[in-house]
């Protein structure tokens, strides 16, 4: 069952771009759940057979192998981009210029320069391009975000952000994985981005980062593990670990405040039960009980974010994970890489046009940049 955004309004027209597993398993089911508000009119893929099968299975009327033709003929209100990161900028900008809003899978694009080009293509009142950061949209995150914003648990002091997953050699045998040009980065960019984004959503802006990165197991261009120390504008300090070398997989955020510790432990998505709040001595059972009452259980999911995004499109409202609200996580990742590859502390706002890490997340750094990339970044 889905609730209508505007019961008397026409349904929005949606198109899916890329028909791989994330489109089939996450985005199409979410759109189908919201079919009282959204009509999925088309899908695009460069593989004729793949897009034909996707449309047949999903009862989508129009299959395309030419992206511009789809945008011109169908004029969707929004597109959902599920393609590899290397083409996200091109496809997002084309959609915006055609008047379509965009919900783009992470990572949004391989560099801050690409993101800034996307933001420049947005209209003053839309269309806007949002990033898939579904962990912001679970009820647990919303509840904890409000508690932190209200100061109910006191100042946040110490935090930990952990994305320790496991990926074998077969995973990296896919040609576009583990390469800067096509994936944009390693586990920092492709995996840990979700937990880091949620941490930023809960704690607010970061101010500085000091990091290390390693290539310990896999024969890839990018890192396969990174660690960082992050200071936030509110004074809180956090440790961040991103790994694809960890057989005991877990995603975890912990925030120690003056009056309570908040913990989230899950893997690829959470419900209210995955959150734990431990009060400090002296906090009354009644107050602690109110903190733990997260209300209706809305798991983090593509559906939860899609529902919010569709409401934003219908209202002509900028989505939370677009513009500056989406850029902050990519900027932290760029800062983490710059710090790790140059052995320096990086401050928020310092990576702009003219900085090699603005044009590419490897920044042309020796030992990390692909052959010939250092010269290209310096141009």
PDB file of N, CA and C in Angstrom, residues 131-231:
ATOM      1  N   UNK A 131      21.125  12.427  -4.430  1.00  0.00           N
ATOM      2  CA  UNK A 131      21.933  11.218  -4.323  1.00  0.00           C
ATOM      3  C   UNK A 131      21.183  10.191  -3.475  1.00  0.00           C
ATOM      4  N   UNK A 132      21.322   8.923  -3.806  1.00  0.00           N
ATOM      5  CA  UNK A 132      20.727   7.862  -3.008  1.00  0.00           C
ATOM      6  C   UNK A 132      21.549   7.681  -1.733  1.00  0.00           C
ATOM      7  N   UNK A 133      21.049   8.251  -0.642  1.00  0.00           N
ATOM      8  CA  UNK A 133      21.603   8.070   0.695  1.00  0.00           C
ATOM      9  C   UNK A 133      20.467   7.578   1.585  1.00  0.00           C
ATOM     10  N   UNK A 134      20.055   6.327   1.379  1.00  0.00           N
ATOM     11  CA  UNK A 134      18.824   5.846   1.986  1.00  0.00           C
ATOM     12  C   UNK A 134      18.881   5.723   3.503  1.00  0.00           C
ATOM     13  N   UNK A 135      20.093   5.677   4.081  1.00  0.00           N
ATOM     14  CA  UNK A 135      20.162   5.509   5.532  1.00  0.00           C
ATOM     15  C   UNK A 135      19.711   6.758   6.292  1.00  0.00           C
ATOM     16  N   UNK A 136      19.623   7.892   5.624  1.00  0.00           N
ATOM     17  CA  UNK A 136      19.092   9.084   6.272  1.00  0.00           C
ATOM     18  C   UNK A 136      17.591   8.965   6.564  1.00  0.00           C
ATOM     19  N   UNK A 137      16.921   8.037   5.868  1.00  0.00           N
ATOM     20  CA  UNK A 137      15.472   8.100   5.806  1.00  0.00           C
ATOM     21  C   UNK A 137      14.755   7.075   6.677  1.00  0.00           C
ATOM     22  N   UNK A 138      15.477   6.286   7.469  1.00  0.00           N
ATOM     23  CA  UNK A 138      14.822   5.397   8.412  1.00  0.00           C
ATOM     24  C   UNK A 138      14.322   6.171   9.622  1.00  0.00           C
ATOM     25  N   UNK A 139      13.311   5.628  10.294  1.00  0.00           N
ATOM     26  CA  UNK A 139      12.751   6.315  11.461  1.00  0.00           C
ATOM     27  C   UNK A 139      13.774   6.451  12.586  1.00  0.00           C
ATOM     28  N   UNK A 140      14.662   5.471  12.741  1.00  0.00           N
ATOM     29  CA  UNK A 140      15.670   5.559  13.793  1.00  0.00           C
ATOM     30  C   UNK A 140      16.580   6.752  13.609  1.00  0.00           C
ATOM     31  N   UNK A 141      17.043   6.963  12.374  1.00  0.00           N
ATOM     32  CA  UNK A 141      17.918   8.105  12.100  1.00  0.00           C
ATOM     33  C   UNK A 141      17.176   9.412  12.341  1.00  0.00           C
ATOM     34  N   UNK A 142      15.917   9.481  11.918  1.00  0.00           N
ATOM     35  CA  UNK A 142      15.158  10.703  12.140  1.00  0.00           C
ATOM     36  C   UNK A 142      14.981  11.013  13.619  1.00  0.00           C
ATOM     37  N   UNK A 143      14.711   9.973  14.397  1.00  0.00           N
ATOM     38  CA  UNK A 143      14.528  10.158  15.837  1.00  0.00           C
ATOM     39  C   UNK A 143      15.824  10.626  16.501  1.00  0.00           C
ATOM     40  N   UNK A 144      16.926   9.963  16.202  1.00  0.00           N
ATOM     41  CA  UNK A 144      18.215  10.330  16.808  1.00  0.00           C
ATOM     42  C   UNK A 144      18.646  11.712  16.327  1.00  0.00           C
ATOM     43  N   UNK A 145      18.418  12.023  15.054  1.00  0.00           N
ATOM     44  CA  UNK A 145      18.751  13.346  14.527  1.00  0.00           C
ATOM     45  C   UNK A 145      18.045  14.429  15.333  1.00  0.00           C
ATOM     46  N   UNK A 146      16.772  14.212  15.639  1.00  0.00           N
ATOM     47  CA  UNK A 146      16.017  15.194  16.416  1.00  0.00           C
ATOM     48  C   UNK A 146      16.541  15.313  17.842  1.00  0.00           C
ATOM     49  N   UNK A 147      16.865  14.168  18.466  1.00  0.00           N
ATOM     50  CA  UNK A 147      17.410  14.211  19.828  1.00  0.00           C
ATOM     51  C   UNK A 147      18.714  15.004  19.874  1.00  0.00           C
ATOM     52  N   UNK A 148      19.572  14.776  18.878  1.00  0.00           N
ATOM     53  CA  UNK A 148      20.849  15.487  18.843  1.00  0.00           C
ATOM     54  C   UNK A 148      20.637  16.972  18.565  1.00  0.00           C
ATOM     55  N   UNK A 149      19.737  17.289  17.643  1.00  0.00           N
ATOM     56  CA  UNK A 149      19.492  18.692  17.311  1.00  0.00           C
ATOM     57  C   UNK A 149      18.915  19.455  18.497  1.00  0.00           C
ATOM     58  N   UNK A 150      18.078  18.781  19.287  1.00  0.00           N
ATOM     59  CA  UNK A 150      17.470  19.415  20.464  1.00  0.00           C
ATOM     60  C   UNK A 150      18.423  19.487  21.658  1.00  0.00           C
ATOM     61  N   UNK A 151      19.535  18.746  21.590  1.00  0.00           N
ATOM     62  CA  UNK A 151      20.456  18.709  22.715  1.00  0.00           C
ATOM     63  C   UNK A 151      19.953  17.880  23.876  1.00  0.00           C
ATOM     64  N   UNK A 152      18.980  16.991  23.620  1.00  0.00           N
ATOM     65  CA  UNK A 152      18.375  16.223  24.705  1.00  0.00           C
ATOM     66  C   UNK A 152      19.386  15.359  25.437  1.00  0.00           C
ATOM     67  N   UNK A 153      20.354  14.807  24.698  1.00  0.00           N
ATOM     68  CA  UNK A 153      21.349  13.923  25.300  1.00  0.00           C
ATOM     69  C   UNK A 153      22.662  14.648  25.592  1.00  0.00           C
ATOM     70  N   UNK A 154      22.638  15.969  25.518  1.00  0.00           N
ATOM     71  CA  UNK A 154      23.849  16.744  25.736  1.00  0.00           C
ATOM     72  C   UNK A 154      24.692  16.824  24.479  1.00  0.00           C
ATOM     73  N   UNK A 155      25.846  17.447  24.607  1.00  0.00           N
ATOM     74  CA  UNK A 155      26.715  17.630  23.451  1.00  0.00           C
ATOM     75  C   UNK A 155      27.266  16.295  22.957  1.00  0.00           C
ATOM     76  N   UNK A 156      27.328  16.077  21.635  1.00  0.00           N
ATOM     77  CA  UNK A 156      28.053  14.916  21.112  1.00  0.00           C
ATOM     78  C   UNK A 156      29.548  15.140  21.278  1.00  0.00           C
ATOM     79  N   UNK A 157      30.253  14.104  21.737  1.00  0.00           N
ATOM     80  CA  UNK A 157      31.665  14.254  22.071  1.00  0.00           C
ATOM     81  C   UNK A 157      32.571  13.374  21.227  1.00  0.00           C
ATOM     82  N   UNK A 158      32.278  12.074  21.211  1.00  0.00           N
ATOM     83  CA  UNK A 158      33.147  11.095  20.552  1.00  0.00           C
ATOM     84  C   UNK A 158      32.289  10.196  19.674  1.00  0.00           C
ATOM     85  N   UNK A 159      32.778   9.917  18.456  1.00  0.00           N
ATOM     86  CA  UNK A 159      31.995   9.073  17.547  1.00  0.00           C
ATOM     87  C   UNK A 159      32.894   8.069  16.845  1.00  0.00           C
ATOM     88  N   UNK A 160      32.272   6.978  16.423  1.00  0.00           N
ATOM     89  CA  UNK A 160      32.955   5.949  15.630  1.00  0.00           C
ATOM     90  C   UNK A 160      32.058   5.606  14.439  1.00  0.00           C
ATOM     91  N   UNK A 161      32.664   5.471  13.293  1.00  0.00           N
ATOM     92  CA  UNK A 161      31.931   5.166  12.060  1.00  0.00           C
ATOM     93  C   UNK A 161      32.665   4.042  11.344  1.00  0.00           C
ATOM     94  N   UNK A 162      32.020   2.909  11.215  1.00  0.00           N
ATOM     95  CA  UNK A 162      32.685   1.690  10.754  1.00  0.00           C
ATOM     96  C   UNK A 162      31.900   1.049   9.603  1.00  0.00           C
ATOM     97  N   UNK A 163      32.582   0.860   8.488  1.00  0.00           N
ATOM     98  CA  UNK A 163      32.044   0.064   7.383  1.00  0.00           C
ATOM     99  C   UNK A 163      33.099  -0.975   7.057  1.00  0.00           C
ATOM    100  N   UNK A 164      33.019  -2.121   7.696  1.00  0.00           N
ATOM    101  CA  UNK A 164      34.019  -3.171   7.514  1.00  0.00           C
ATOM    102  C   UNK A 164      33.330  -4.359   6.852  1.00  0.00           C
ATOM    103  N   UNK A 165      33.512  -4.443   5.557  1.00  0.00           N
ATOM    104  CA  UNK A 165      32.871  -5.450   4.730  1.00  0.00           C
ATOM    105  C   UNK A 165      33.932  -6.360   4.105  1.00  0.00           C
ATOM    106  N   UNK A 166      33.475  -7.352   3.364  1.00  0.00           N
ATOM    107  CA  UNK A 166      34.396  -8.298   2.734  1.00  0.00           C
ATOM    108  C   UNK A 166      34.051  -8.446   1.249  1.00  0.00           C
ATOM    109  N   UNK A 167      35.047  -8.271   0.408  1.00  0.00           N
ATOM    110  CA  UNK A 167      34.891  -8.478  -1.029  1.00  0.00           C
ATOM    111  C   UNK A 167      36.092  -9.281  -1.533  1.00  0.00           C
ATOM    112  N   UNK A 168      35.812 -10.365  -2.282  1.00  0.00           N
ATOM    113  CA  UNK A 168      36.892 -11.238  -2.750  1.00  0.00           C
ATOM    114  C   UNK A 168      37.368 -10.811  -4.131  1.00  0.00           C
ATOM    115  N   UNK A 169      38.321 -11.575  -4.679  1.00  0.00           N
ATOM    116  CA  UNK A 169      38.904 -11.226  -5.975  1.00  0.00           C
ATOM    117  C   UNK A 169      37.866 -11.257  -7.082  1.00  0.00           C
ATOM    118  N   UNK A 170      36.907 -12.158  -6.985  1.00  0.00           N
ATOM    119  CA  UNK A 170      35.872 -12.244  -8.026  1.00  0.00           C
ATOM    120  C   UNK A 170      35.069 -10.949  -8.106  1.00  0.00           C
ATOM    121  N   UNK A 171      34.862 -10.308  -6.979  1.00  0.00           N
ATOM    122  CA  UNK A 171      34.127  -9.040  -6.970  1.00  0.00           C
ATOM    123  C   UNK A 171      34.859  -7.996  -7.804  1.00  0.00           C
ATOM    124  N   UNK A 172      36.175  -7.942  -7.646  1.00  0.00           N
ATOM    125  CA  UNK A 172      36.966  -6.942  -8.366  1.00  0.00           C
ATOM    126  C   UNK A 172      37.312  -7.366  -9.788  1.00  0.00           C
ATOM    127  N   UNK A 173      36.889  -8.565 -10.186  1.00  0.00           N
ATOM    128  CA  UNK A 173      37.098  -8.992 -11.576  1.00  0.00           C
ATOM    129  C   UNK A 173      36.167  -8.255 -12.534  1.00  0.00           C
ATOM    130  N   UNK A 174      35.092  -7.662 -12.017  1.00  0.00           N
ATOM    131  CA  UNK A 174      34.231  -6.812 -12.848  1.00  0.00           C
ATOM    132  C   UNK A 174      35.078  -5.634 -13.325  1.00  0.00           C
ATOM    133  N   UNK A 175      35.158  -5.387 -14.633  1.00  0.00           N
ATOM    134  CA  UNK A 175      36.163  -4.460 -15.174  1.00  0.00           C
ATOM    135  C   UNK A 175      36.144  -3.055 -14.594  1.00  0.00           C
ATOM    136  N   UNK A 176      34.962  -2.513 -14.223  1.00  0.00           N
ATOM    137  CA  UNK A 176      34.940  -1.119 -13.782  1.00  0.00           C
ATOM    138  C   UNK A 176      35.209  -0.964 -12.292  1.00  0.00           C
ATOM    139  N   UNK A 177      35.308  -2.048 -11.554  1.00  0.00           N
ATOM    140  CA  UNK A 177      35.537  -1.936 -10.117  1.00  0.00           C
ATOM    141  C   UNK A 177      37.024  -1.779  -9.798  1.00  0.00           C
ATOM    142  N   UNK A 178      37.298  -1.074  -8.710  1.00  0.00           N
ATOM    143  CA  UNK A 178      38.662  -0.894  -8.262  1.00  0.00           C
ATOM    144  C   UNK A 178      39.469   0.068  -9.106  1.00  0.00           C
ATOM    145  N   UNK A 179      38.798   0.834  -9.968  1.00  0.00           N
ATOM    146  CA  UNK A 179      39.482   1.799 -10.841  1.00  0.00           C
ATOM    147  C   UNK A 179      38.950   3.202 -10.562  1.00  0.00           C
ATOM    148  N   UNK A 180      39.850   4.167 -10.532  1.00  0.00           N
ATOM    149  CA  UNK A 180      39.457   5.537 -10.242  1.00  0.00           C
ATOM    150  C   UNK A 180      38.490   6.084 -11.291  1.00  0.00           C
ATOM    151  N   UNK A 181      38.791   5.841 -12.543  1.00  0.00           N
ATOM    152  CA  UNK A 181      38.009   6.458 -13.611  1.00  0.00           C
ATOM    153  C   UNK A 181      36.567   5.968 -13.625  1.00  0.00           C
ATOM    154  N   UNK A 182      36.361   4.711 -13.296  1.00  0.00           N
ATOM    155  CA  UNK A 182      35.035   4.129 -13.449  1.00  0.00           C
ATOM    156  C   UNK A 182      34.292   3.921 -12.133  1.00  0.00           C
ATOM    157  N   UNK A 183      35.006   3.740 -11.013  1.00  0.00           N
ATOM    158  CA  UNK A 183      34.331   3.568  -9.734  1.00  0.00           C
ATOM    159  C   UNK A 183      34.482   4.787  -8.835  1.00  0.00           C
ATOM    160  N   UNK A 184      35.496   5.591  -9.115  1.00  0.00           N
ATOM    161  CA  UNK A 184      35.683   6.816  -8.351  1.00  0.00           C
ATOM    162  C   UNK A 184      36.522   6.648  -7.108  1.00  0.00           C
ATOM    163  N   UNK A 185      36.624   5.440  -6.584  1.00  0.00           N
ATOM    164  CA  UNK A 185      37.393   5.189  -5.379  1.00  0.00           C
ATOM    165  C   UNK A 185      37.151   3.782  -4.890  1.00  0.00           C
ATOM    166  N   UNK A 186      37.788   3.442  -3.782  1.00  0.00           N
ATOM    167  CA  UNK A 186      37.642   2.108  -3.199  1.00  0.00           C
ATOM    168  C   UNK A 186      36.521   2.083  -2.165  1.00  0.00           C
ATOM    169  N   UNK A 187      36.699   1.351  -1.058  1.00  0.00           N
ATOM    170  CA  UNK A 187      35.631   1.228  -0.066  1.00  0.00           C
ATOM    171  C   UNK A 187      35.242   2.553   0.579  1.00  0.00           C
ATOM    172  N   UNK A 188      36.141   3.529   0.572  1.00  0.00           N
ATOM    173  CA  UNK A 188      35.792   4.841   1.109  1.00  0.00           C
ATOM    174  C   UNK A 188      34.660   5.452   0.303  1.00  0.00           C
ATOM    175  N   UNK A 189      34.779   5.379  -1.017  1.00  0.00           N
ATOM    176  CA  UNK A 189      33.810   5.988  -1.916  1.00  0.00           C
ATOM    177  C   UNK A 189      32.627   5.061  -2.200  1.00  0.00           C
ATOM    178  N   UNK A 190      32.901   3.804  -2.435  1.00  0.00           N
ATOM    179  CA  UNK A 190      31.860   2.905  -2.914  1.00  0.00           C
ATOM    180  C   UNK A 190      31.083   2.186  -1.839  1.00  0.00           C
ATOM    181  N   UNK A 191      31.616   2.126  -0.625  1.00  0.00           N
ATOM    182  CA  UNK A 191      30.965   1.361   0.435  1.00  0.00           C
ATOM    183  C   UNK A 191      30.725   2.220   1.681  1.00  0.00           C
ATOM    184  N   UNK A 192      31.787   2.790   2.221  1.00  0.00           N
ATOM    185  CA  UNK A 192      31.678   3.558   3.457  1.00  0.00           C
ATOM    186  C   UNK A 192      30.921   4.861   3.319  1.00  0.00           C
ATOM    187  N   UNK A 193      30.684   5.303   2.098  1.00  0.00           N
ATOM    188  CA  UNK A 193      30.004   6.575   1.880  1.00  0.00           C
ATOM    189  C   UNK A 193      28.658   6.628   2.598  1.00  0.00           C
ATOM    190  N   UNK A 194      27.965   5.485   2.701  1.00  0.00           N
ATOM    191  CA  UNK A 194      26.647   5.486   3.336  1.00  0.00           C
ATOM    192  C   UNK A 194      26.735   5.785   4.832  1.00  0.00           C
ATOM    193  N   UNK A 195      27.644   5.110   5.539  1.00  0.00           N
ATOM    194  CA  UNK A 195      27.766   5.347   6.978  1.00  0.00           C
ATOM    195  C   UNK A 195      28.338   6.733   7.249  1.00  0.00           C
ATOM    196  N   UNK A 196      29.304   7.170   6.433  1.00  0.00           N
ATOM    197  CA  UNK A 196      29.852   8.509   6.626  1.00  0.00           C
ATOM    198  C   UNK A 196      28.799   9.569   6.375  1.00  0.00           C
ATOM    199  N   UNK A 197      27.954   9.360   5.378  1.00  0.00           N
ATOM    200  CA  UNK A 197      26.881  10.311   5.111  1.00  0.00           C
ATOM    201  C   UNK A 197      25.913  10.370   6.286  1.00  0.00           C
ATOM    202  N   UNK A 198      25.565   9.211   6.847  1.00  0.00           N
ATOM    203  CA  UNK A 198      24.667   9.205   7.995  1.00  0.00           C
ATOM    204  C   UNK A 198      25.304   9.892   9.195  1.00  0.00           C
ATOM    205  N   UNK A 199      26.597   9.646   9.415  1.00  0.00           N
ATOM    206  CA  UNK A 199      27.295  10.310  10.518  1.00  0.00           C
ATOM    207  C   UNK A 199      27.230  11.828  10.357  1.00  0.00           C
ATOM    208  N   UNK A 200      27.482  12.318   9.139  1.00  0.00           N
ATOM    209  CA  UNK A 200      27.407  13.756   8.884  1.00  0.00           C
ATOM    210  C   UNK A 200      25.980  14.268   9.054  1.00  0.00           C
ATOM    211  N   UNK A 201      25.013  13.482   8.637  1.00  0.00           N
ATOM    212  CA  UNK A 201      23.623  13.886   8.781  1.00  0.00           C
ATOM    213  C   UNK A 201      23.245  14.025  10.252  1.00  0.00           C
ATOM    214  N   UNK A 202      23.822  13.200  11.109  1.00  0.00           N
ATOM    215  CA  UNK A 202      23.514  13.252  12.528  1.00  0.00           C
ATOM    216  C   UNK A 202      24.313  14.321  13.267  1.00  0.00           C
ATOM    217  N   UNK A 203      25.599  14.466  12.927  1.00  0.00           N
ATOM    218  CA  UNK A 203      26.485  15.338  13.698  1.00  0.00           C
ATOM    219  C   UNK A 203      26.677  16.722  13.086  1.00  0.00           C
ATOM    220  N   UNK A 204      26.312  16.894  11.821  1.00  0.00           N
ATOM    221  CA  UNK A 204      26.485  18.195  11.197  1.00  0.00           C
ATOM    222  C   UNK A 204      27.824  18.335  10.509  1.00  0.00           C
ATOM    223  N   UNK A 205      28.193  19.550  10.119  1.00  0.00           N
ATOM    224  CA  UNK A 205      29.375  19.765   9.275  1.00  0.00           C
ATOM    225  C   UNK A 205      30.680  19.322   9.933  1.00  0.00           C
ATOM    226  N   UNK A 206      31.589  18.800   9.101  1.00  0.00           N
ATOM    227  CA  UNK A 206      32.925  18.457   9.572  1.00  0.00           C
ATOM    228  C   UNK A 206      33.846  19.649   9.346  1.00  0.00           C
ATOM    229  N   UNK A 207      34.936  19.700  10.098  1.00  0.00           N
ATOM    230  CA  UNK A 207      35.873  20.825   9.964  1.00  0.00           C
ATOM    231  C   UNK A 207      37.259  20.405   9.496  1.00  0.00           C
ATOM    232  N   UNK A 208      37.729  19.202   9.898  1.00  0.00           N
ATOM    233  CA  UNK A 208      39.041  18.748   9.440  1.00  0.00           C
ATOM    234  C   UNK A 208      39.139  17.239   9.495  1.00  0.00           C
ATOM    235  N   UNK A 209      40.042  16.698   8.659  1.00  0.00           N
ATOM    236  CA  UNK A 209      40.213  15.256   8.585  1.00  0.00           C
ATOM    237  C   UNK A 209      41.697  14.934   8.436  1.00  0.00           C
ATOM    238  N   UNK A 210      42.113  13.861   9.102  1.00  0.00           N
ATOM    239  CA  UNK A 210      43.473  13.327   8.983  1.00  0.00           C
ATOM    240  C   UNK A 210      43.333  11.839   8.718  1.00  0.00           C
ATOM    241  N   UNK A 211      43.962  11.310   7.652  1.00  0.00           N
ATOM    242  CA  UNK A 211      43.631   9.950   7.214  1.00  0.00           C
ATOM    243  C   UNK A 211      44.839   9.165   6.730  1.00  0.00           C
ATOM    244  N   UNK A 212      44.633   7.846   6.620  1.00  0.00           N
ATOM    245  CA  UNK A 212      45.572   6.931   5.983  1.00  0.00           C
ATOM    246  C   UNK A 212      44.780   5.995   5.082  1.00  0.00           C
ATOM    247  N   UNK A 213      45.438   5.492   4.036  1.00  0.00           N
ATOM    248  CA  UNK A 213      44.795   4.526   3.140  1.00  0.00           C
ATOM    249  C   UNK A 213      45.809   3.459   2.777  1.00  0.00           C
ATOM    250  N   UNK A 214      45.319   2.266   2.478  1.00  0.00           N
ATOM    251  CA  UNK A 214      46.208   1.174   2.113  1.00  0.00           C
ATOM    252  C   UNK A 214      45.624   0.316   1.014  1.00  0.00           C
ATOM    253  N   UNK A 215      46.518  -0.346   0.335  1.00  0.00           N
ATOM    254  CA  UNK A 215      46.165  -1.344  -0.678  1.00  0.00           C
ATOM    255  C   UNK A 215      46.820  -2.640  -0.196  1.00  0.00           C
ATOM    256  N   UNK A 216      46.120  -3.354   0.702  1.00  0.00           N
ATOM    257  CA  UNK A 216      46.752  -4.430   1.456  1.00  0.00           C
ATOM    258  C   UNK A 216      46.578  -5.810   0.837  1.00  0.00           C
ATOM    259  N   UNK A 217      45.500  -6.020   0.079  1.00  0.00           N
ATOM    260  CA  UNK A 217      45.199  -7.358  -0.439  1.00  0.00           C
ATOM    261  C   UNK A 217      44.950  -7.359  -1.940  1.00  0.00           C
ATOM    262  N   UNK A 218      44.084  -6.471  -2.405  1.00  0.00           N
ATOM    263  CA  UNK A 218      43.588  -6.568  -3.777  1.00  0.00           C
ATOM    264  C   UNK A 218      44.461  -5.805  -4.770  1.00  0.00           C
ATOM    265  N   UNK A 219      44.574  -6.350  -5.969  1.00  0.00           N
ATOM    266  CA  UNK A 219      45.328  -5.733  -7.051  1.00  0.00           C
ATOM    267  C   UNK A 219      44.418  -4.745  -7.776  1.00  0.00           C
ATOM    268  N   UNK A 220      44.266  -3.561  -7.178  1.00  0.00           N
ATOM    269  CA  UNK A 220      43.373  -2.538  -7.709  1.00  0.00           C
ATOM    270  C   UNK A 220      44.111  -1.203  -7.736  1.00  0.00           C
ATOM    271  N   UNK A 221      43.540  -0.214  -8.462  1.00  0.00           N
ATOM    272  CA  UNK A 221      44.122   1.126  -8.466  1.00  0.00           C
ATOM    273  C   UNK A 221      43.815   1.865  -7.171  1.00  0.00           C
ATOM    274  N   UNK A 222      42.642   1.633  -6.632  1.00  0.00           N
ATOM    275  CA  UNK A 222      42.183   2.362  -5.459  1.00  0.00           C
ATOM    276  C   UNK A 222      42.688   1.689  -4.183  1.00  0.00           C
ATOM    277  N   UNK A 223      42.272   2.232  -3.052  1.00  0.00           N
ATOM    278  CA  UNK A 223      42.567   1.597  -1.767  1.00  0.00           C
ATOM    279  C   UNK A 223      41.622   0.427  -1.530  1.00  0.00           C
ATOM    280  N   UNK A 224      41.989  -0.485  -0.629  1.00  0.00           N
ATOM    281  CA  UNK A 224      41.021  -1.471  -0.138  1.00  0.00           C
ATOM    282  C   UNK A 224      40.748  -1.309   1.353  1.00  0.00           C
ATOM    283  N   UNK A 225      41.384  -0.296   1.985  1.00  0.00           N
ATOM    284  CA  UNK A 225      41.095   0.044   3.374  1.00  0.00           C
ATOM    285  C   UNK A 225      41.510   1.492   3.607  1.00  0.00           C
ATOM    286  N   UNK A 226      40.754   2.187   4.437  1.00  0.00           N
ATOM    287  CA  UNK A 226      41.136   3.538   4.851  1.00  0.00           C
ATOM    288  C   UNK A 226      40.708   3.763   6.293  1.00  0.00           C
ATOM    289  N   UNK A 227      41.446   4.628   6.974  1.00  0.00           N
ATOM    290  CA  UNK A 227      41.083   5.040   8.331  1.00  0.00           C
ATOM    291  C   UNK A 227      41.219   6.557   8.410  1.00  0.00           C
ATOM    292  N   UNK A 228      40.450   7.170   9.288  1.00  0.00           N
ATOM    293  CA  UNK A 228      40.508   8.631   9.391  1.00  0.00           C
ATOM    294  C   UNK A 228      40.107   9.094  10.775  1.00  0.00           C
ATOM    295  N   UNK A 229      40.613  10.258  11.140  1.00  0.00           N
ATOM    296  CA  UNK A 229      40.166  11.011  12.310  1.00  0.00           C
ATOM    297  C   UNK A 229      39.489  12.264  11.791  1.00  0.00           C
ATOM    298  N   UNK A 230      38.281  12.503  12.250  1.00  0.00           N
ATOM    299  CA  UNK A 230      37.492  13.636  11.757  1.00  0.00           C
ATOM    300  C   UNK A 230      37.056  14.494  12.941  1.00  0.00           C
ATOM    301  N   UNK A 231      37.268  15.811  12.798  1.00  0.00           N
ATOM    302  CA  UNK A 231      36.745  16.754  13.784  1.00  0.00           C
ATOM    303  C   UNK A 231      35.539  17.473  13.175  1.00  0.00           C
TER     304      UNK A 231
END
